[in-house]
PDB file of C-alpha atoms in Angstrom:
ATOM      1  CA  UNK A 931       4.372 -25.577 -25.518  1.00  0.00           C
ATOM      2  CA  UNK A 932       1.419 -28.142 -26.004  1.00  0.00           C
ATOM      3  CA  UNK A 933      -0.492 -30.425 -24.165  1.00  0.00           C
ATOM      4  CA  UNK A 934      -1.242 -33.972 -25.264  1.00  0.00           C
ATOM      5  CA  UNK A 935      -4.035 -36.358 -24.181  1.00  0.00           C
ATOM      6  CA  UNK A 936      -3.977 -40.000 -24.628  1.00  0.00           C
ATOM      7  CA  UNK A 937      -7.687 -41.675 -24.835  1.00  0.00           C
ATOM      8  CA  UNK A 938      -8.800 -43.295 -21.383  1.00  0.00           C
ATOM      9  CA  UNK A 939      -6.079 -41.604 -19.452  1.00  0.00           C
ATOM     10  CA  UNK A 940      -6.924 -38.838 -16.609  1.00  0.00           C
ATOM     11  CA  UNK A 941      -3.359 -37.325 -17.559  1.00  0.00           C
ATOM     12  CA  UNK A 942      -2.088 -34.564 -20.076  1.00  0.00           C
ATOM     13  CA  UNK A 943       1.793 -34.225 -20.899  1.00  0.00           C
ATOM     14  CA  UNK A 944       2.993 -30.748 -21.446  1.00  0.00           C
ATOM     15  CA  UNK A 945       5.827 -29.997 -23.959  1.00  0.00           C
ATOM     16  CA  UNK A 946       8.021 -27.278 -23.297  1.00  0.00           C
ATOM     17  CA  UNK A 947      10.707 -25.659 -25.543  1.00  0.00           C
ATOM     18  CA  UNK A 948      12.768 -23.090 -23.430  1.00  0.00           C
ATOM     19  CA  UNK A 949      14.595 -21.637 -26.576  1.00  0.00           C
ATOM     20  CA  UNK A 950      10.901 -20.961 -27.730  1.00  0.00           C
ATOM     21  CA  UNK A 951      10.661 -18.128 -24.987  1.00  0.00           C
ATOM     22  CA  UNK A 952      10.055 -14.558 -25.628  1.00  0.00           C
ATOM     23  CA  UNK A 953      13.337 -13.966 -23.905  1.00  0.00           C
ATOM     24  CA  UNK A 954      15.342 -16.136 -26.236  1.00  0.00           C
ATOM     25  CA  UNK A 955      13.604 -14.462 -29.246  1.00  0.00           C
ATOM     26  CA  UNK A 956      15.050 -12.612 -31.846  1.00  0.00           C
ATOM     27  CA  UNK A 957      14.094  -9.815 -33.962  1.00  0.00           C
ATOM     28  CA  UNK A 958      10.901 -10.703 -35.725  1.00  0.00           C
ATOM     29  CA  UNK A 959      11.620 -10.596 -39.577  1.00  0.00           C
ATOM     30  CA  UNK A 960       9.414  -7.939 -41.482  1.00  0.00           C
ATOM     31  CA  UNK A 961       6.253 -10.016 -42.500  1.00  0.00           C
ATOM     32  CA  UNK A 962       5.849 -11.553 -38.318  1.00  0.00           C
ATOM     33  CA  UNK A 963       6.456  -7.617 -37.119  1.00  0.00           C
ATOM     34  CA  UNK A 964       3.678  -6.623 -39.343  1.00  0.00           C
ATOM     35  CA  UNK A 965       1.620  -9.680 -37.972  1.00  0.00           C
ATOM     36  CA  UNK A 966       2.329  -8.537 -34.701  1.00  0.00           C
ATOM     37  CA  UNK A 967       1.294  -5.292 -34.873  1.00  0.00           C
ATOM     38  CA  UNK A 968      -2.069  -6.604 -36.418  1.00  0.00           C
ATOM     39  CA  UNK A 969      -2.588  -8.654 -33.355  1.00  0.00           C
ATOM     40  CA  UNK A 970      -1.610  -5.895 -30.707  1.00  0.00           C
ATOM     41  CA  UNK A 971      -4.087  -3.713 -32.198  1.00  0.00           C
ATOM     42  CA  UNK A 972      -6.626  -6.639 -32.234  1.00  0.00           C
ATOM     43  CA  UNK A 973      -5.911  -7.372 -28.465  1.00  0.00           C
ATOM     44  CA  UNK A 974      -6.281  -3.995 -27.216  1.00  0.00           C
ATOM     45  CA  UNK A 975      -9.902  -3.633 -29.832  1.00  0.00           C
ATOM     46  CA  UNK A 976     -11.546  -6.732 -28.099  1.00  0.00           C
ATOM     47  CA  UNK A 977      -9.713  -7.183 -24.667  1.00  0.00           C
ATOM     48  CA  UNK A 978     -10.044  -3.372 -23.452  1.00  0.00           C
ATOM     49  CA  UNK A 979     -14.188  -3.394 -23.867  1.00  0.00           C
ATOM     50  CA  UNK A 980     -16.631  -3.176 -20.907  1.00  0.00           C
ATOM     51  CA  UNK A 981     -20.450  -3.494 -20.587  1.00  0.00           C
ATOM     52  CA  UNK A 982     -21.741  -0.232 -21.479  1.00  0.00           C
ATOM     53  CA  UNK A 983     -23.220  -0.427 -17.441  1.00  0.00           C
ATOM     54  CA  UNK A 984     -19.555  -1.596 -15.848  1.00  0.00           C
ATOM     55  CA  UNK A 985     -18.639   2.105 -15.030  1.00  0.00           C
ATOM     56  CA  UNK A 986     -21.820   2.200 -12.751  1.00  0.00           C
ATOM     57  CA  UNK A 987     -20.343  -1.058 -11.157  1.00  0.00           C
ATOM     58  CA  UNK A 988     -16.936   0.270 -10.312  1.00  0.00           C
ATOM     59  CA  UNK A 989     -18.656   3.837  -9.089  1.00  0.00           C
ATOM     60  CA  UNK A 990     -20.926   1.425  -6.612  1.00  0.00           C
ATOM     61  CA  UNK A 991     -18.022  -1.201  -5.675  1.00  0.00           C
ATOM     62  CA  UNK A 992     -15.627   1.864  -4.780  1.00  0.00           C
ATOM     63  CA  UNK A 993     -18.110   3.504  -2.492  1.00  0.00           C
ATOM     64  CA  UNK A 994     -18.387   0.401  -0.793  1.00  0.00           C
ATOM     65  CA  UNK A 995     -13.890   0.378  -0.746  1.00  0.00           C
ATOM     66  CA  UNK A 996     -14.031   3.519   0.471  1.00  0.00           C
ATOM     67  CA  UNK A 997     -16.440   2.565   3.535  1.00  0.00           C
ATOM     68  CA  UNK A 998     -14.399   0.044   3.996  1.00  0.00           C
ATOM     69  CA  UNK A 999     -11.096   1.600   4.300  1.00  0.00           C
ATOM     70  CA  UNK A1000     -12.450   4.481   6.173  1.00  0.00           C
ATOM     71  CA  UNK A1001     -13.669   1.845   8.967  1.00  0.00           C
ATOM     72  CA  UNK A1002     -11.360  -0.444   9.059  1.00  0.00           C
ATOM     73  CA  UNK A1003      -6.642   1.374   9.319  1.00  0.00           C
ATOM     74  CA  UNK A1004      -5.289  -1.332   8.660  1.00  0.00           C
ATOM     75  CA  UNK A1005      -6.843  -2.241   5.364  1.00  0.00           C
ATOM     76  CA  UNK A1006      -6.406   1.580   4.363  1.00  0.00           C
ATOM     77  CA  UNK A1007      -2.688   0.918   5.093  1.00  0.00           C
ATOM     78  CA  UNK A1008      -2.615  -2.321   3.051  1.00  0.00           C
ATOM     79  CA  UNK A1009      -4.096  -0.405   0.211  1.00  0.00           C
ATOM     80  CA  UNK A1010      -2.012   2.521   0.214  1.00  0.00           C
ATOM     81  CA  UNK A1011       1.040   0.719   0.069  1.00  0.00           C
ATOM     82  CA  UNK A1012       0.145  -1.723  -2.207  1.00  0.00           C
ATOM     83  CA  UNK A1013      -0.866   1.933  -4.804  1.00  0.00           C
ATOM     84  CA  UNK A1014       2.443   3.668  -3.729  1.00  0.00           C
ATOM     85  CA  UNK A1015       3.947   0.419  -5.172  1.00  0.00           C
ATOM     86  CA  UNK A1016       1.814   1.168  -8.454  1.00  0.00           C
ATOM     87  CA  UNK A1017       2.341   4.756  -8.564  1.00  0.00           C
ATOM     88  CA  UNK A1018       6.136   4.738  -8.186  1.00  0.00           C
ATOM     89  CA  UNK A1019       6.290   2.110 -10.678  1.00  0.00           C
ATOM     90  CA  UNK A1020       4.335   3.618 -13.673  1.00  0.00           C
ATOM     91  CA  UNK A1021       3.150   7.068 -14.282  1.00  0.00           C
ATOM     92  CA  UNK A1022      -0.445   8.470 -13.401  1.00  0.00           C
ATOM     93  CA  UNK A1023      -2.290   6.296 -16.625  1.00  0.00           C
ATOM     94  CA  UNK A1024      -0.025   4.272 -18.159  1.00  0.00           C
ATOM     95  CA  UNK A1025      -0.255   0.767 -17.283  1.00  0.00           C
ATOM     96  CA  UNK A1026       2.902  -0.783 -19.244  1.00  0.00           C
ATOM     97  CA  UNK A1027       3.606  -3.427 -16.719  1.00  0.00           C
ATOM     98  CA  UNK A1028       0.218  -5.023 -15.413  1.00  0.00           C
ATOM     99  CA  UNK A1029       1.239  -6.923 -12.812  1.00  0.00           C
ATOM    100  CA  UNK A1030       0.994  -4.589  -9.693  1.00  0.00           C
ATOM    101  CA  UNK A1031      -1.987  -3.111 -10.911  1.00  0.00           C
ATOM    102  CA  UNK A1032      -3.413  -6.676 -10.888  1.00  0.00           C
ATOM    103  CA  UNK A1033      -1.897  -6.970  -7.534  1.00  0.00           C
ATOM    104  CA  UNK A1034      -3.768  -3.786  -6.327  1.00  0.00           C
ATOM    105  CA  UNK A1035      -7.111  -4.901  -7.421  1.00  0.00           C
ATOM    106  CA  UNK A1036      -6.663  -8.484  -6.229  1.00  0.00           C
ATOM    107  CA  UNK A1037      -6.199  -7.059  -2.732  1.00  0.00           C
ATOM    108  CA  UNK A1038      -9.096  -4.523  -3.124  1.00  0.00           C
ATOM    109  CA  UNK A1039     -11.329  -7.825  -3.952  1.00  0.00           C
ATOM    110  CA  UNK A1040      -9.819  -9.247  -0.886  1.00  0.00           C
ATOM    111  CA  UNK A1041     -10.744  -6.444   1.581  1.00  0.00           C
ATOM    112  CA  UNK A1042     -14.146  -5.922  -0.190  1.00  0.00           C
ATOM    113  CA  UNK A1043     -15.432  -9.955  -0.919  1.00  0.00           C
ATOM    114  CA  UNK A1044     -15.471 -13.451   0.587  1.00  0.00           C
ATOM    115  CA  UNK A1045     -13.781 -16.553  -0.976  1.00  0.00           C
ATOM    116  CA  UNK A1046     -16.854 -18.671  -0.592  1.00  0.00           C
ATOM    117  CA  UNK A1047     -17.509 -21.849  -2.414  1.00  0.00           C
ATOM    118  CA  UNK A1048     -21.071 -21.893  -1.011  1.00  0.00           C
ATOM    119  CA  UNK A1049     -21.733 -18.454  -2.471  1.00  0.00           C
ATOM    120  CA  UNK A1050     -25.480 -18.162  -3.810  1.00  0.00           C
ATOM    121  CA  UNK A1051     -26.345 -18.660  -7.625  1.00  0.00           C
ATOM    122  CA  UNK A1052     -27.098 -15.297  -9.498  1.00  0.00           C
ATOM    123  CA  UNK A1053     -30.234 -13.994  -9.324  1.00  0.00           C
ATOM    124  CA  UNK A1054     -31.782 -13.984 -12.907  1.00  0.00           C
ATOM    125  CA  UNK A1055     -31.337 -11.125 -14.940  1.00  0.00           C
ATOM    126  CA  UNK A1056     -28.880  -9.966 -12.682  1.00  0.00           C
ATOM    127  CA  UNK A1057     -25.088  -8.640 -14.250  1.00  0.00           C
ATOM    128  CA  UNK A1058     -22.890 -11.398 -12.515  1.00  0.00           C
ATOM    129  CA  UNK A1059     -20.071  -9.270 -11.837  1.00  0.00           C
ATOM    130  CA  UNK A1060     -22.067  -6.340 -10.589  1.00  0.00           C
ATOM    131  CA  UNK A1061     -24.003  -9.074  -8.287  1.00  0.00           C
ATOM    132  CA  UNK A1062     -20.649 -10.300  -6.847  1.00  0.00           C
ATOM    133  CA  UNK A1063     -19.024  -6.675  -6.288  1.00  0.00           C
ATOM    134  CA  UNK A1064     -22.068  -5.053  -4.841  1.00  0.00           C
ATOM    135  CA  UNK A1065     -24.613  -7.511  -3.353  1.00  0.00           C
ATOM    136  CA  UNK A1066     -23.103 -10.630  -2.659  1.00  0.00           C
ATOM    137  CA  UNK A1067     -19.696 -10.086  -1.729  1.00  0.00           C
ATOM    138  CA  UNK A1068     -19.012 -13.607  -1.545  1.00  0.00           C
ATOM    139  CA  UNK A1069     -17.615 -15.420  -4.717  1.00  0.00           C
ATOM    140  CA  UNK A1070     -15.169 -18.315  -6.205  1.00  0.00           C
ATOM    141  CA  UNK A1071     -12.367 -18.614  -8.683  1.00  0.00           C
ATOM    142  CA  UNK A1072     -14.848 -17.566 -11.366  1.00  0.00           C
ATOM    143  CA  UNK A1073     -15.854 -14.328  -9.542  1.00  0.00           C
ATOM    144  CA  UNK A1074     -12.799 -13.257  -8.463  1.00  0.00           C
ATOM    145  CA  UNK A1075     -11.020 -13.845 -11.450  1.00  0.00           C
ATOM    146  CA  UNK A1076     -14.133 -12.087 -13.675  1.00  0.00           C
ATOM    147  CA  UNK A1077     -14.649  -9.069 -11.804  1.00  0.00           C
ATOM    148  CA  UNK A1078      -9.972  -8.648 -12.365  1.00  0.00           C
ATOM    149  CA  UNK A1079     -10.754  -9.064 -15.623  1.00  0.00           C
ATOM    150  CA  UNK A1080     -13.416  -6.266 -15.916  1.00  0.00           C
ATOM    151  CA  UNK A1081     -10.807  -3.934 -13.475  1.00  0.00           C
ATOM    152  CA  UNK A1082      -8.079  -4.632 -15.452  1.00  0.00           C
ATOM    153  CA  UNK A1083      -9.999  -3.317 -18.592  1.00  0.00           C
ATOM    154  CA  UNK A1084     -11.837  -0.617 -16.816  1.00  0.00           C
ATOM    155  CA  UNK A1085      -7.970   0.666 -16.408  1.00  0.00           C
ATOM    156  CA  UNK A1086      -6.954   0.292 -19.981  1.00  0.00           C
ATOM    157  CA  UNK A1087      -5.235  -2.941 -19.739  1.00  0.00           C
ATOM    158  CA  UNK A1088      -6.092  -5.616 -22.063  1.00  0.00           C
ATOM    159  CA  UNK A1089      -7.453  -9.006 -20.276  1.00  0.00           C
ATOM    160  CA  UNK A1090      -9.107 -12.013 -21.126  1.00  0.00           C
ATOM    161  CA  UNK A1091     -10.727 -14.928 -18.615  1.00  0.00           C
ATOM    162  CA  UNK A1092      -8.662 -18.155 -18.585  1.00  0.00           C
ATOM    163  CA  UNK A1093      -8.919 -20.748 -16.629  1.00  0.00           C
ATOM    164  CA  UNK A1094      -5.833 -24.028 -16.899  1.00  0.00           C
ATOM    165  CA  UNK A1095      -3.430 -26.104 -15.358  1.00  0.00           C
ATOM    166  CA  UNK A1096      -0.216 -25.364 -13.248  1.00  0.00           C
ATOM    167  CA  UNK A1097       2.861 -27.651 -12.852  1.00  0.00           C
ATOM    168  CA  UNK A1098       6.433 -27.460 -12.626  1.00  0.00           C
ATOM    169  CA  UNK A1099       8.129 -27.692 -16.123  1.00  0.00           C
ATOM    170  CA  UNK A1100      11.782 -29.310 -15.926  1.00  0.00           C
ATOM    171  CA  UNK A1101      14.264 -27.679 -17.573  1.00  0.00           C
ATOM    172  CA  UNK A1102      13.447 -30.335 -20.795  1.00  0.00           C
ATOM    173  CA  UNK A1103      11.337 -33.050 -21.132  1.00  0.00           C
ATOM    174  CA  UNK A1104       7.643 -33.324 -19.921  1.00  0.00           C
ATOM    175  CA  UNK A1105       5.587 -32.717 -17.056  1.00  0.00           C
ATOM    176  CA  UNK A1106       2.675 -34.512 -16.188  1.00  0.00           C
ATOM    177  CA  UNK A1107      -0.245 -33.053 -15.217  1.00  0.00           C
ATOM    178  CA  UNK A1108      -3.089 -34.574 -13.282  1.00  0.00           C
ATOM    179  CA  UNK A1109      -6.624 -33.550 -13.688  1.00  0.00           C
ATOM    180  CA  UNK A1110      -6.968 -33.122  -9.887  1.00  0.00           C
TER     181      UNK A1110
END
C-alpha cells in the first residue's frame, strides 16, 4: 500500500492491494529469502537495544507495580489474568507472538500511569521514559507508546516507535484519509 498527497489538499488516498498480503504470499524465491534473512537479523540488531540505564528503569517502575498490585485486588486480578493469558500462550522466554505481551504491558501502564494531555514537560536532562514511568506517571500517546516500545525490547521483542493514520480500507479501491 501507499499513500498519495495532492498539493493544497488536507487529504491523503491510500492504495491497497489485498493479493499483496503476507497471507496471499508465496514462497520467496532464493535471492528475496536470503534478503529476508538479512533484514530479520538487522531488525532484531537495532530494534532489540535499550539505554544502557533502562534496566534500572524497569527495576524502579516494577517496584512501584508491585505496590500497586499489592494495594489495590482488583488490579492484581487484572494482571494475573491478563499473564496467565501470556504464559499459556508462549513458553517462559520466548516471545513468538507479541501481541499479548504488548497487551500485558499496555495494561501494566494503565494501572501504573495517567492518560493526561496536560502532563508536565520533561525536566532537562532527565531520561523521558524513566521520567514518565517513575516520577510523573502521567503521559500522552508519545509516552505511552515509548515506554511499550522500551518493554517490548527489554523482553526480547523487536519494536520500533510509529506514529500514522487509521481508516477502513474497502475491499479495493481507495480510502480517504483526513488529517483530523
Amino acid at each position: 500500500s501507499w499513500l498519495s498527497r495532492r498539493f493544497g489538499i488536507q487529504q491523503k488516498n491510500l492504495f491497497y492491494r489485498p493479493d499483496a498480503a503476507p497471507e496471499s504470499a508465496m514462497l520467496l524465491p532464493r535471492t528475496a529469502a536470503g534478503a529476508e534473512e538479512v533484514y530479520r537479523k538487522f531488525v532484531y540488531d537495532n530494534y532489540t537495544s535499550l539505554p544502557s540505564d533502562f534496566q534500572q528503569t524497569v527495576d524502579r517502575w516494577e517496584q512501584r507495580l508491585n505496590q500497586i498490585l499489592e494495594e489495590n485486588p482488583e488490579a492484581q486480578a487484572r494482571a494475573m489474568e491478563s499473564w496467565g493469558n501470556v504464559i499459556r500462550l508462549y513458553p517462559p522466554g520466548r516471545y513468538d507472538h507479541p501481541l499479548l505481551l504488548a497487551d500485558w504491558y499496555a495494561l501494566l501502564l494503565e494501572l501504573t500511569s495517567k492518560y493526561d494531555l496536560d502532563t508536565p514537560y520533561t525536566p532537562d536532562g532527565a531520561d523521558f521514559v524513566d521520567y514518565f514511568l517513575n516520577e510523573s506517571h502521567r503521559g500522552y500517546c508519545v509516552h505511552f507508546a515509548s515506554a511499550g516500545v522500551l518493554l517490548m525490547r527489554a523482553s526480547g521483542v523487536p519494536a520500533r516507535y510509529v506514529e500514522g493514520y487509521t481508516t477502513v480500507v474497502p475491499k479495493f479501491g481507495t480510502a480517504s484519509v483526513l488529517d483530523s
